[in-house]
């Protein structure tokens, strides 16, 4: 992590109510906005900062992912997402995000072997699924199963032991495909399939999702490559809501399985990872190109809670670079599957075209984000809508666990405990029942 240790520059804040001025150090990172170090603000002024949604707040130092929202740039450990998507594969990107460097051939082989040989779940966990209704939402199932993993893998829950932290990290990366595939199989009433060690990470997942014990299953190289690329595109994304949830949970010393379960819960929201499922529902609601104007109008109406799902982003005020690659992958997968003129894709492309010509979206810099096209690919691959966000969670597990490790290794980090602007009642006397209105 490169940064200037002794801040040379600062910001002077003057409190007009007291006339007092204070200096806040300006910290610079490698690239990107500098930060005002306001850790001493309360002790010096008695004031808190106020930033609902943390639109202008940096919560940590991180060397994992850098986003330039204005330029539509996304780097993982300095490497651009479009280069990683084109030239790398998910195991390599997972290694990069987790360890900070691209692996050499020997390191990559060992990492893949370690992950492959940790992909089975404790057999008892298979019974854990049976506590759920078959029609449970798979995000509810994987949230429960991942949290419960702390009950099965006690030997990797001591967060103060770097070896146990890495064992838990490998276990979570390795087992998430099995956890997700089993949630899907359980919903179908079909038997679970065990991981197969001679398959790739993406291929193993596809087989566990779609094979049955009744016949051999051949992994489609096209779908394997597409799934691998989609996993890369979802792997990490700076301090988004679910990553911040993982960091906050981890700051209390909670075990890694509990922290990742918390991340899954946060990702589920339709404003976040749940948007990929919501996009398909929205496209189904719109139904045809001629109804697009009606829904664009709804999205622009301040009195209507409807939003264009898959559009907009807190950081990207330009095209999400992942959305571009996702759209290209969408065309490739549909072509390879011989799906000509997929109506949902045509509808999505037309919706994007109309929105990006509309002043409301242009003025607010609302562009398609990573979730806008992913659902169309997943559907074409035969993945049911309710499983879309599980795939996001599967891929993001490496980002979450890398950020969790970074947080624990950061000497500046302590338990996260934000303050507030209190707007409730002033102190008042207790009112006995007989005297209440
Ligand atoms: C992900 O943070 C990450 O990095 C997340 C993520 C990751 O990889 O981890 O990138 C993954 O979560 C992508 C986002 C997926 N969510 C959606 O697609 C849901 C739809 N998008 C919106 O809910 C919204 O754009 C957010 C939540 C993504 C961002 O919300 P912000 O930054 O809080 O923006 P805002 O709500 O303040 O919106 C600013 C303006 C508002 O209008 P005005 O008050 O100025 O009149 O833009 C409008 C909003 O009403 N607006 C939209 C809109 N998104 C914002 N209007 C219509 N449709 C939309 N999608």
CSV table of C-alpha atoms and ligand atoms in Angstrom, one decimal:
chain,number,residue,atom,x,y,z
A,1,UNK,CA,0.0,0.0,0.0
A,2,UNK,CA,1.7,3.2,-1.2
A,3,UNK,CA,0.8,6.5,0.5
A,4,UNK,CA,2.4,9.6,2.0
A,5,UNK,CA,3.1,8.7,5.7
A,6,UNK,CA,3.8,12.3,6.8
A,7,UNK,CA,1.0,14.5,5.4
A,8,UNK,CA,2.5,17.8,4.0
A,9,UNK,CA,-0.8,19.3,3.1
A,10,UNK,CA,-3.9,20.0,5.2
A,11,UNK,CA,-7.3,21.6,5.1
A,12,UNK,CA,-8.2,24.4,7.5
A,13,UNK,CA,-11.7,24.3,8.9
A,14,UNK,CA,-13.0,27.4,10.7
A,15,UNK,CA,-16.0,27.0,13.1
A,16,UNK,CA,-17.9,30.3,12.7
A,17,UNK,CA,-19.8,29.6,15.9
A,18,UNK,CA,-16.6,29.6,18.0
A,19,UNK,CA,-14.3,31.4,15.6
A,20,UNK,CA,-11.9,28.4,16.2
A,21,UNK,CA,-9.9,27.0,13.3
A,22,UNK,CA,-8.4,23.5,13.0
A,23,UNK,CA,-6.1,21.8,10.6
A,24,UNK,CA,-7.0,18.4,9.1
A,25,UNK,CA,-4.2,16.5,7.4
A,26,UNK,CA,-4.8,15.7,3.7
A,27,UNK,CA,-3.7,12.2,2.9
A,28,UNK,CA,-2.9,11.1,-0.6
A,29,UNK,CA,-3.1,7.6,-2.0
A,30,UNK,CA,-1.4,6.2,-5.2
A,31,UNK,CA,-4.2,7.7,-7.5
A,32,UNK,CA,-7.6,9.1,-6.9
A,33,UNK,CA,-9.1,11.7,-4.5
A,34,UNK,CA,-7.2,12.7,-1.4
A,35,UNK,CA,-8.9,12.3,2.0
A,36,UNK,CA,-9.2,14.7,4.9
A,37,UNK,CA,-8.2,12.8,8.0
A,38,UNK,CA,-11.0,13.9,10.3
A,39,UNK,CA,-10.3,11.4,13.1
A,40,UNK,CA,-9.5,14.3,15.5
A,41,UNK,CA,-12.5,16.4,14.5
A,42,UNK,CA,-14.8,15.5,17.4
A,43,UNK,CA,-12.1,15.8,20.0
A,44,UNK,CA,-11.0,19.2,18.6
A,45,UNK,CA,-14.4,20.7,17.8
A,46,UNK,CA,-17.1,18.6,19.5
A,47,UNK,CA,-18.7,18.2,16.1
A,48,UNK,CA,-19.4,15.0,14.1
A,49,UNK,CA,-19.3,14.7,10.3
A,50,UNK,CA,-22.7,14.0,8.7
A,51,UNK,CA,-22.8,11.9,5.6
A,52,UNK,CA,-25.8,9.6,5.2
A,53,UNK,CA,-25.0,6.9,2.6
A,54,UNK,CA,-21.3,7.8,3.0
A,55,UNK,CA,-21.3,9.7,-0.4
A,56,UNK,CA,-18.1,11.6,0.6
A,57,UNK,CA,-16.6,9.3,3.2
A,58,UNK,CA,-13.6,7.0,3.0
A,59,UNK,CA,-13.8,4.2,5.5
A,60,UNK,CA,-10.4,2.6,5.1
A,61,UNK,CA,-7.1,2.5,3.2
A,62,UNK,CA,-7.2,-0.3,0.6
A,63,UNK,CA,-4.9,-1.6,-2.1
A,64,UNK,CA,-7.3,-4.0,-3.7
A,65,UNK,CA,-9.6,-2.2,-6.1
A,66,UNK,CA,-9.6,1.3,-7.5
A,67,UNK,CA,-12.7,2.9,-9.3
A,68,UNK,CA,-12.7,6.1,-11.3
A,69,UNK,CA,-16.4,6.8,-11.6
A,70,UNK,CA,-16.0,9.7,-14.0
A,71,UNK,CA,-13.7,7.8,-16.4
A,72,UNK,CA,-15.5,4.5,-16.0
A,73,UNK,CA,-12.2,2.8,-14.9
A,74,UNK,CA,-12.0,-0.3,-12.6
A,75,UNK,CA,-8.6,-1.7,-11.5
A,76,UNK,CA,-7.9,-4.8,-9.4
A,77,UNK,CA,-4.4,-4.4,-7.8
A,78,UNK,CA,-3.7,-2.0,-10.7
A,79,UNK,CA,-4.9,-4.2,-13.6
A,80,UNK,CA,-7.8,-2.9,-15.7
A,81,UNK,CA,-10.9,-5.0,-15.6
A,82,UNK,CA,-11.2,-5.2,-19.4
A,83,UNK,CA,-7.6,-6.6,-19.6
A,84,UNK,CA,-8.3,-9.2,-16.9
A,85,UNK,CA,-11.6,-10.2,-18.5
A,86,UNK,CA,-9.8,-10.7,-21.9
A,87,UNK,CA,-6.5,-12.3,-20.8
A,88,UNK,CA,-7.0,-13.8,-17.4
A,89,UNK,CA,-9.3,-16.3,-15.7
A,90,UNK,CA,-11.2,-16.3,-12.5
A,91,UNK,CA,-8.8,-18.4,-10.4
A,92,UNK,CA,-6.0,-16.1,-11.5
A,93,UNK,CA,-8.0,-13.0,-10.7
A,94,UNK,CA,-9.1,-14.5,-7.4
A,95,UNK,CA,-5.4,-15.0,-6.5
A,96,UNK,CA,-4.6,-11.5,-7.6
A,97,UNK,CA,-7.4,-9.9,-5.5
A,98,UNK,CA,-6.5,-12.1,-2.5
A,99,UNK,CA,-2.7,-11.9,-2.6
A,100,UNK,CA,-1.9,-8.7,-4.5
A,101,UNK,CA,0.0,-10.1,-7.5
A,102,UNK,CA,-0.7,-12.2,-10.5
A,103,UNK,CA,0.5,-15.7,-9.8
A,104,UNK,CA,3.3,-17.3,-11.7
A,105,UNK,CA,2.6,-20.7,-13.2
A,106,UNK,CA,3.7,-22.7,-10.1
A,107,UNK,CA,1.7,-20.4,-7.8
A,108,UNK,CA,-1.4,-20.7,-10.0
A,109,UNK,CA,-1.2,-24.5,-10.2
A,110,UNK,CA,-0.9,-24.7,-6.4
A,111,UNK,CA,-3.7,-22.2,-5.8
A,112,UNK,CA,-6.1,-24.1,-8.2
A,113,UNK,CA,-5.2,-27.4,-6.5
A,114,UNK,CA,-5.8,-25.9,-3.0
A,115,UNK,CA,-9.1,-24.5,-4.0
A,116,UNK,CA,-10.2,-27.6,-5.9
A,117,UNK,CA,-9.4,-29.8,-2.9
A,118,UNK,CA,-11.5,-27.7,-0.5
A,119,UNK,CA,-14.6,-27.6,-2.7
A,120,UNK,CA,-16.5,-30.3,-0.8
A,121,UNK,CA,-18.8,-29.4,2.0
A,122,UNK,CA,-18.9,-31.3,5.4
A,123,UNK,CA,-21.5,-34.0,4.7
A,124,UNK,CA,-23.6,-32.9,7.7
A,125,UNK,CA,-24.2,-29.6,5.8
A,126,UNK,CA,-26.2,-31.5,3.2
A,127,UNK,CA,-28.8,-32.2,6.0
A,128,UNK,CA,-28.8,-28.6,7.0
A,129,UNK,CA,-30.5,-27.7,3.6
A,130,UNK,CA,-33.4,-30.0,4.5
A,131,UNK,CA,-34.5,-27.5,7.1
A,132,UNK,CA,-35.6,-25.1,4.4
A,133,UNK,CA,-38.8,-25.3,2.3
A,134,UNK,CA,-38.0,-26.4,-1.2
A,135,UNK,CA,-39.5,-23.0,-2.5
A,136,UNK,CA,-37.2,-20.9,-0.3
A,137,UNK,CA,-35.4,-18.1,-2.1
A,138,UNK,CA,-31.9,-19.4,-2.7
A,139,UNK,CA,-30.4,-16.2,-1.2
A,140,UNK,CA,-32.1,-17.0,2.1
A,141,UNK,CA,-30.7,-20.6,1.9
A,142,UNK,CA,-27.1,-19.6,1.1
A,143,UNK,CA,-27.1,-16.9,3.7
A,144,UNK,CA,-28.1,-19.5,6.3
A,145,UNK,CA,-25.7,-22.2,5.1
A,146,UNK,CA,-22.7,-19.9,4.9
A,147,UNK,CA,-23.4,-18.5,8.4
A,148,UNK,CA,-23.8,-22.1,9.6
A,149,UNK,CA,-20.4,-23.0,8.2
A,150,UNK,CA,-18.9,-21.5,11.4
A,151,UNK,CA,-20.5,-24.5,13.2
A,152,UNK,CA,-18.6,-26.9,11.0
A,153,UNK,CA,-15.2,-25.3,10.5
A,154,UNK,CA,-14.3,-24.3,14.0
A,155,UNK,CA,-10.6,-24.8,13.2
A,156,UNK,CA,-10.6,-21.7,10.9
A,157,UNK,CA,-12.5,-19.2,13.0
A,158,UNK,CA,-9.7,-17.6,15.1
A,159,UNK,CA,-9.3,-14.3,13.3
A,160,UNK,CA,-6.1,-13.6,15.2
A,161,UNK,CA,-4.3,-16.5,13.6
A,162,UNK,CA,-3.1,-15.6,10.0
A,163,UNK,CA,-3.0,-19.3,9.1
A,164,UNK,CA,-6.6,-19.8,10.1
A,165,UNK,CA,-7.7,-16.6,8.3
A,166,UNK,CA,-6.2,-18.0,5.1
A,167,UNK,CA,-7.7,-21.4,5.6
A,168,UNK,CA,-11.1,-19.9,6.0
A,169,UNK,CA,-10.5,-17.7,3.0
A,170,UNK,CA,-9.7,-20.7,0.8
A,171,UNK,CA,-12.6,-22.7,2.2
A,172,UNK,CA,-15.1,-19.9,1.4
A,173,UNK,CA,-13.8,-19.4,-2.1
A,174,UNK,CA,-13.7,-23.1,-2.8
A,175,UNK,CA,-17.0,-24.0,-1.3
A,176,UNK,CA,-19.3,-21.2,-2.5
A,177,UNK,CA,-19.9,-22.9,-5.9
A,178,UNK,CA,-21.0,-26.1,-4.0
A,179,UNK,CA,-23.2,-24.1,-1.6
A,180,UNK,CA,-24.9,-22.2,-4.5
A,181,UNK,CA,-25.4,-25.3,-6.7
A,182,UNK,CA,-26.8,-27.3,-3.8
A,183,UNK,CA,-29.3,-24.5,-3.0
A,184,UNK,CA,-30.5,-24.7,-6.6
A,185,UNK,CA,-30.6,-28.5,-6.7
A,186,UNK,CA,-32.5,-28.5,-3.4
A,187,UNK,CA,-35.1,-26.1,-4.9
A,188,UNK,CA,-35.6,-28.6,-7.8
A,189,UNK,CA,-35.9,-31.6,-5.5
A,190,UNK,CA,-32.9,-33.1,-7.4
A,191,UNK,CA,-30.0,-34.8,-5.7
A,192,UNK,CA,-26.8,-32.9,-4.9
A,193,UNK,CA,-23.8,-33.5,-7.1
A,194,UNK,CA,-20.3,-33.5,-5.6
A,195,UNK,CA,-17.5,-31.3,-7.0
A,196,UNK,CA,-15.4,-33.0,-9.7
A,197,UNK,CA,-11.7,-32.3,-9.2
A,198,UNK,CA,-10.7,-32.5,-12.9
A,199,UNK,CA,-13.0,-29.6,-13.9
A,200,UNK,CA,-12.3,-25.8,-13.8
A,201,UNK,CA,-13.8,-23.6,-11.1
A,202,UNK,CA,-16.5,-22.4,-13.6
A,203,UNK,CA,-16.9,-25.8,-15.2
A,204,UNK,CA,-17.3,-27.5,-11.8
A,205,UNK,CA,-20.0,-25.1,-10.9
A,206,UNK,CA,-21.9,-25.5,-14.1
A,207,UNK,CA,-21.8,-29.3,-13.7
A,208,UNK,CA,-23.1,-29.2,-10.1
A,209,UNK,CA,-25.9,-26.9,-11.3
A,210,UNK,CA,-27.1,-28.8,-14.4
A,211,UNK,CA,-25.9,-32.4,-14.3
A,212,UNK,CA,-27.9,-35.3,-12.8
A,213,UNK,CA,-26.7,-38.7,-11.7
A,214,UNK,CA,-28.6,-40.2,-14.6
A,215,UNK,CA,-26.2,-39.3,-17.4
A,216,UNK,CA,-22.8,-37.9,-18.2
A,217,UNK,CA,-22.7,-34.1,-18.4
A,218,UNK,CA,-20.3,-32.3,-20.8
A,219,UNK,CA,-19.5,-28.8,-19.8
A,220,UNK,CA,-20.0,-26.4,-22.7
A,221,UNK,CA,-16.7,-24.6,-23.3
A,222,UNK,CA,-18.6,-21.5,-24.3
A,223,UNK,CA,-20.7,-21.4,-21.2
A,224,UNK,CA,-17.6,-22.3,-19.1
A,225,UNK,CA,-15.7,-19.3,-20.6
A,226,UNK,CA,-18.7,-17.0,-20.2
A,227,UNK,CA,-19.3,-18.1,-16.6
A,228,UNK,CA,-15.6,-17.6,-15.8
A,229,UNK,CA,-15.7,-14.1,-17.3
A,230,UNK,CA,-18.9,-13.2,-15.4
A,231,UNK,CA,-17.2,-14.3,-12.2
A,232,UNK,CA,-14.3,-12.0,-12.9
A,233,UNK,CA,-16.6,-9.1,-13.5
A,234,UNK,CA,-18.3,-9.5,-10.1
A,235,UNK,CA,-15.2,-10.4,-8.0
A,236,UNK,CA,-14.7,-7.1,-6.2
A,237,UNK,CA,-15.7,-3.5,-6.3
A,238,UNK,CA,-14.1,-1.3,-3.6
A,239,UNK,CA,-16.2,-0.3,-0.6
A,240,UNK,CA,-19.7,-1.1,-1.9
A,241,UNK,CA,-22.6,-1.8,0.5
A,242,UNK,CA,-22.0,-5.6,1.0
A,243,UNK,CA,-18.2,-5.2,1.3
A,244,UNK,CA,-18.6,-2.4,3.9
A,245,UNK,CA,-21.0,-4.8,5.7
A,246,UNK,CA,-18.4,-7.5,5.7
A,247,UNK,CA,-15.8,-5.1,7.0
A,248,UNK,CA,-18.1,-3.7,9.7
A,249,UNK,CA,-19.1,-7.2,10.9
A,250,UNK,CA,-15.4,-8.2,10.8
A,251,UNK,CA,-14.3,-5.1,12.8
A,252,UNK,CA,-16.1,-6.6,15.9
A,253,UNK,CA,-14.0,-9.8,15.6
A,254,UNK,CA,-16.8,-11.9,14.2
A,255,UNK,CA,-15.7,-15.1,12.4
A,256,UNK,CA,-15.2,-15.1,8.6
A,257,UNK,CA,-18.3,-17.2,7.9
A,258,UNK,CA,-20.6,-14.9,9.8
A,259,UNK,CA,-19.0,-11.9,8.0
A,260,UNK,CA,-19.6,-13.4,4.6
A,261,UNK,CA,-23.1,-14.3,5.5
A,262,UNK,CA,-23.7,-10.6,6.5
A,263,UNK,CA,-22.3,-9.6,3.1
A,264,UNK,CA,-24.7,-12.0,1.3
A,265,UNK,CA,-27.6,-10.5,3.3
A,266,UNK,CA,-26.6,-7.0,2.2
A,267,UNK,CA,-26.0,-8.0,-1.4
A,268,UNK,CA,-29.5,-9.4,-1.7
A,269,UNK,CA,-31.1,-5.9,-1.7
A,270,UNK,CA,-32.5,-4.8,-5.1
A,271,UNK,CA,-30.5,-1.6,-4.9
A,272,UNK,CA,-27.4,-3.7,-4.8
A,273,UNK,CA,-26.7,-7.3,-6.0
A,274,UNK,CA,-30.4,-8.1,-6.1
A,275,UNK,CA,-30.7,-5.7,-9.1
A,276,UNK,CA,-29.8,-8.5,-11.6
A,277,UNK,CA,-32.9,-10.4,-10.6
A,278,UNK,CA,-34.9,-7.1,-10.5
A,279,UNK,CA,-33.8,-6.3,-14.1
A,280,UNK,CA,-35.3,-9.5,-15.5
A,281,UNK,CA,-38.5,-8.8,-13.5
A,282,UNK,CA,-38.6,-5.3,-14.9
A,283,UNK,CA,-38.0,-6.4,-18.5
A,284,UNK,CA,-40.8,-8.9,-18.0
A,285,UNK,CA,-43.1,-6.1,-16.7
A,286,UNK,CA,-42.2,-3.8,-19.7
A,287,UNK,CA,-42.9,-6.7,-22.0
A,288,UNK,CA,-42.5,-5.0,-25.4
A,289,UNK,CA,-40.6,-2.1,-26.9
A,290,UNK,CA,-43.7,0.0,-27.3
A,291,UNK,CA,-44.2,0.1,-23.5
A,292,UNK,CA,-40.7,1.5,-22.8
A,293,UNK,CA,-41.8,5.1,-22.8
A,294,UNK,CA,-44.4,4.3,-20.1
A,295,UNK,CA,-41.8,2.9,-17.8
A,296,UNK,CA,-39.2,5.6,-18.6
A,297,UNK,CA,-41.9,8.0,-17.5
A,298,UNK,CA,-42.5,6.1,-14.3
A,299,UNK,CA,-38.7,6.0,-13.6
A,300,UNK,CA,-38.6,9.8,-13.9
A,301,UNK,CA,-41.6,10.5,-11.8
A,302,UNK,CA,-40.4,11.6,-8.3
A,303,UNK,CA,-43.6,10.4,-6.8
A,304,UNK,CA,-43.2,6.9,-8.3
A,305,UNK,CA,-40.8,4.6,-6.4
A,306,UNK,CA,-40.1,2.7,-9.7
A,307,UNK,CA,-36.5,2.9,-10.8
A,308,UNK,CA,-34.9,1.6,-13.9
A,309,UNK,CA,-33.2,-1.5,-12.5
A,310,UNK,CA,-29.7,-2.0,-13.8
A,311,UNK,CA,-29.2,1.7,-14.3
A,312,UNK,CA,-27.3,4.2,-12.2
A,313,UNK,CA,-24.5,3.8,-9.7
A,314,UNK,CA,-23.2,5.6,-6.7
A,315,UNK,CA,-19.7,5.9,-8.1
A,316,UNK,CA,-19.9,5.4,-11.9
A,317,UNK,CA,-21.1,8.6,-13.6
A,318,UNK,CA,-19.9,7.1,-16.8
A,319,UNK,CA,-20.6,3.7,-18.4
A,320,UNK,CA,-19.8,0.9,-15.9
A,321,UNK,CA,-16.9,-0.9,-17.7
A,322,UNK,CA,-18.3,-4.2,-16.5
A,323,UNK,CA,-21.6,-3.5,-18.3
A,324,UNK,CA,-19.8,-3.1,-21.6
A,325,UNK,CA,-18.0,-6.4,-21.3
A,326,UNK,CA,-21.2,-8.0,-20.1
A,327,UNK,CA,-23.1,-6.8,-23.1
A,328,UNK,CA,-20.4,-8.2,-25.4
A,329,UNK,CA,-20.5,-11.5,-23.5
A,330,UNK,CA,-24.3,-11.5,-23.8
A,331,UNK,CA,-24.1,-11.4,-27.6
A,332,UNK,CA,-21.4,-14.1,-27.7
A,333,UNK,CA,-23.4,-16.5,-25.5
A,334,UNK,CA,-26.7,-15.9,-27.3
A,335,UNK,CA,-24.9,-16.5,-30.7
A,336,UNK,CA,-23.2,-19.6,-29.4
A,337,UNK,CA,-26.4,-21.0,-28.1
A,338,UNK,CA,-28.1,-20.2,-31.4
A,339,UNK,CA,-30.6,-17.9,-29.6
A,340,UNK,CA,-31.4,-15.4,-32.4
A,341,UNK,CA,-33.3,-12.3,-31.6
A,342,UNK,CA,-33.7,-12.9,-27.9
A,343,UNK,CA,-36.6,-10.6,-27.2
A,344,UNK,CA,-35.3,-9.6,-23.7
A,345,UNK,CA,-31.9,-8.6,-25.2
A,346,UNK,CA,-33.6,-6.5,-27.9
A,347,UNK,CA,-35.8,-4.9,-25.3
A,348,UNK,CA,-32.8,-4.2,-23.1
A,349,UNK,CA,-30.8,-2.7,-25.9
A,350,UNK,CA,-33.7,-0.5,-26.9
A,351,UNK,CA,-34.4,0.5,-23.3
A,352,UNK,CA,-30.7,1.5,-23.0
A,353,UNK,CA,-30.8,3.5,-26.2
A,354,UNK,CA,-33.9,5.4,-25.2
A,355,UNK,CA,-32.8,6.1,-21.7
A,356,UNK,CA,-29.3,7.4,-22.8
A,357,UNK,CA,-31.1,9.9,-25.1
A,358,UNK,CA,-33.3,11.1,-22.3
A,359,UNK,CA,-32.2,14.3,-20.5
A,360,UNK,CA,-33.3,12.9,-17.1
A,361,UNK,CA,-30.8,10.1,-17.3
A,362,UNK,CA,-28.1,12.0,-19.1
A,363,UNK,CA,-28.2,14.9,-16.6
A,364,UNK,CA,-28.0,12.5,-13.7
A,365,UNK,CA,-25.3,10.4,-15.5
A,366,UNK,CA,-27.3,7.3,-15.1
A,367,UNK,CA,-25.8,4.5,-17.3
A,368,UNK,CA,-26.3,0.8,-17.3
A,369,UNK,CA,-24.4,-1.0,-14.5
A,370,UNK,CA,-23.0,-4.5,-14.1
A,371,UNK,CA,-26.5,-5.8,-13.4
A,372,UNK,CA,-28.2,-4.6,-16.6
A,373,UNK,CA,-27.1,-7.4,-19.0
A,374,UNK,CA,-26.0,-10.1,-16.6
A,375,UNK,CA,-29.5,-11.5,-16.0
A,376,UNK,CA,-30.1,-12.0,-19.8
A,377,UNK,CA,-26.9,-14.1,-20.0
A,378,UNK,CA,-27.8,-16.1,-16.9
A,379,UNK,CA,-31.3,-16.8,-18.3
A,380,UNK,CA,-29.9,-17.9,-21.6
A,381,UNK,CA,-27.6,-20.2,-19.7
A,382,UNK,CA,-30.6,-21.8,-18.1
A,383,UNK,CA,-30.1,-20.2,-14.6
A,384,UNK,CA,-33.4,-19.3,-12.9
A,385,UNK,CA,-33.9,-15.6,-12.0
A,386,UNK,CA,-33.9,-16.3,-8.3
A,387,UNK,CA,-30.4,-17.8,-8.5
A,388,UNK,CA,-28.9,-14.7,-10.3
A,389,UNK,CA,-27.9,-12.9,-7.1
A,390,UNK,CA,-26.4,-16.1,-5.7
A,391,UNK,CA,-24.0,-16.1,-8.6
A,392,UNK,CA,-23.1,-12.5,-7.7
A,393,UNK,CA,-22.4,-13.6,-4.1
A,394,UNK,CA,-20.4,-16.6,-5.3
A,395,UNK,CA,-18.1,-14.3,-7.3
A,396,UNK,CA,-17.9,-11.5,-4.7
A,397,UNK,CA,-16.8,-13.9,-2.0
A,398,UNK,CA,-13.2,-13.5,-3.0
A,399,UNK,CA,-13.5,-9.7,-2.9
A,400,UNK,CA,-15.3,-9.8,0.5
A,401,UNK,CA,-12.7,-12.1,2.0
A,402,UNK,CA,-9.8,-10.2,0.6
A,403,UNK,CA,-11.2,-6.9,2.0
A,404,UNK,CA,-11.8,-8.7,5.3
A,405,UNK,CA,-8.2,-9.9,5.5
A,406,UNK,CA,-7.0,-6.4,4.6
A,407,UNK,CA,-9.1,-4.9,7.3
A,408,UNK,CA,-7.8,-7.3,10.0
A,409,UNK,CA,-4.2,-6.6,8.9
A,410,UNK,CA,-4.7,-2.8,9.0
A,411,UNK,CA,-3.2,-1.4,12.2
A,412,UNK,CA,-5.4,1.7,11.9
A,413,UNK,CA,-8.7,-0.3,11.9
A,414,UNK,CA,-10.8,-0.6,15.0
A,415,UNK,CA,-14.4,-1.6,15.7
A,416,UNK,CA,-16.6,0.4,13.4
A,417,UNK,CA,-19.0,2.6,15.4
A,418,UNK,CA,-20.5,5.6,13.5
A,419,UNK,CA,-22.2,8.4,15.5
A,420,UNK,CA,-25.4,10.3,14.6
A,421,UNK,CA,-27.3,13.6,14.5
A,422,UNK,CA,-29.9,13.0,17.3
A,423,UNK,CA,-33.3,14.4,16.3
A,424,UNK,CA,-35.5,12.6,18.9
A,425,UNK,CA,-37.2,13.9,22.1
A,426,UNK,CA,-35.3,16.2,24.6
A,427,UNK,CA,-35.0,14.6,28.1
A,428,UNK,CA,-38.4,14.3,29.7
A,429,UNK,CA,-40.0,12.8,32.9
A,430,UNK,CA,-41.6,9.3,33.0
A,431,UNK,CA,-45.4,9.5,32.7
A,432,UNK,CA,-47.4,7.0,34.9
A,433,UNK,CA,-50.2,5.1,33.1
A,434,UNK,CA,-52.9,7.1,34.8
A,435,UNK,CA,-51.6,10.3,33.4
A,436,UNK,CA,-51.1,9.3,29.8
A,437,UNK,CA,-53.4,10.6,27.0
B,1,LIG,C1,-24.4,-2.7,-7.7
B,1,LIG,O1,-21.6,0.2,-5.0
B,1,LIG,C2,-21.2,-0.7,-5.9
B,1,LIG,O2,-20.1,-0.8,-6.3
B,1,LIG,C3,-22.3,-1.7,-6.2
B,1,LIG,C4,-22.0,-2.7,-7.3
B,1,LIG,C5,-20.9,-3.7,-6.9
B,1,LIG,O3,-20.2,-4.2,-7.8
B,1,LIG,O4,-20.8,-3.9,-5.7
B,1,LIG,O5,-21.5,-2.0,-8.5
B,1,LIG,C6,-23.2,-3.5,-7.7
B,1,LIG,O6,-25.1,-2.7,-6.7
B,1,LIG,C7,-24.8,-2.0,-8.9
B,1,LIG,C8,-26.1,-1.1,-8.7
B,1,LIG,C9,-27.3,-2.1,-8.9
B,1,LIG,N1,-28.6,-1.4,-8.5
B,1,LIG,C10,-29.5,-1.0,-9.4
B,1,LIG,O7,-29.4,-1.2,-10.7
B,1,LIG,C11,-30.8,-0.5,-8.8
B,1,LIG,C12,-31.2,0.8,-9.6
B,1,LIG,N2,-30.2,1.9,-9.3
B,1,LIG,C13,-30.6,2.8,-8.2
B,1,LIG,O8,-31.2,2.3,-7.2
B,1,LIG,C14,-29.4,3.7,-7.9
B,1,LIG,O9,-28.9,4.2,-9.1
B,1,LIG,C15,-28.2,3.2,-7.0
B,1,LIG,C16,-28.7,2.6,-5.8
B,1,LIG,C17,-27.5,2.2,-7.8
B,1,LIG,C18,-27.4,4.4,-6.7
B,1,LIG,O10,-28.1,5.3,-6.0
B,1,LIG,P1,-27.5,6.6,-5.4
B,1,LIG,O11,-26.0,6.8,-5.7
B,1,LIG,O12,-27.9,6.8,-4.0
B,1,LIG,O13,-28.2,7.7,-6.3
B,1,LIG,P2,-29.4,8.5,-5.9
B,1,LIG,O14,-30.5,7.6,-5.4
B,1,LIG,O15,-29.0,9.6,-5.1
B,1,LIG,O16,-29.9,9.0,-7.4
B,1,LIG,C19,-29.5,10.3,-7.9
B,1,LIG,C20,-30.7,10.7,-8.8
B,1,LIG,C21,-32.0,10.7,-8.0
B,1,LIG,O17,-32.9,11.6,-8.7
B,1,LIG,P3,-33.0,13.1,-8.1
B,1,LIG,O18,-33.3,13.0,-6.6
B,1,LIG,O19,-31.7,13.8,-8.4
B,1,LIG,O20,-34.2,13.7,-8.8
B,1,LIG,O21,-30.8,9.7,-9.8
B,1,LIG,C22,-32.1,9.1,-9.7
B,1,LIG,C23,-32.6,9.3,-8.3
B,1,LIG,O22,-34.0,9.2,-8.3
B,1,LIG,N3,-31.9,7.7,-10.0
B,1,LIG,C24,-32.6,6.9,-10.8
B,1,LIG,C25,-32.0,5.7,-10.9
B,1,LIG,N4,-30.9,5.7,-10.1
B,1,LIG,C26,-30.8,6.9,-9.6
B,1,LIG,N5,-33.8,7.2,-11.4
B,1,LIG,C27,-34.3,6.2,-12.2
B,1,LIG,N6,-33.8,4.9,-12.3
B,1,LIG,C28,-32.6,4.7,-11.6
B,1,LIG,N7,-32.1,3.4,-11.7
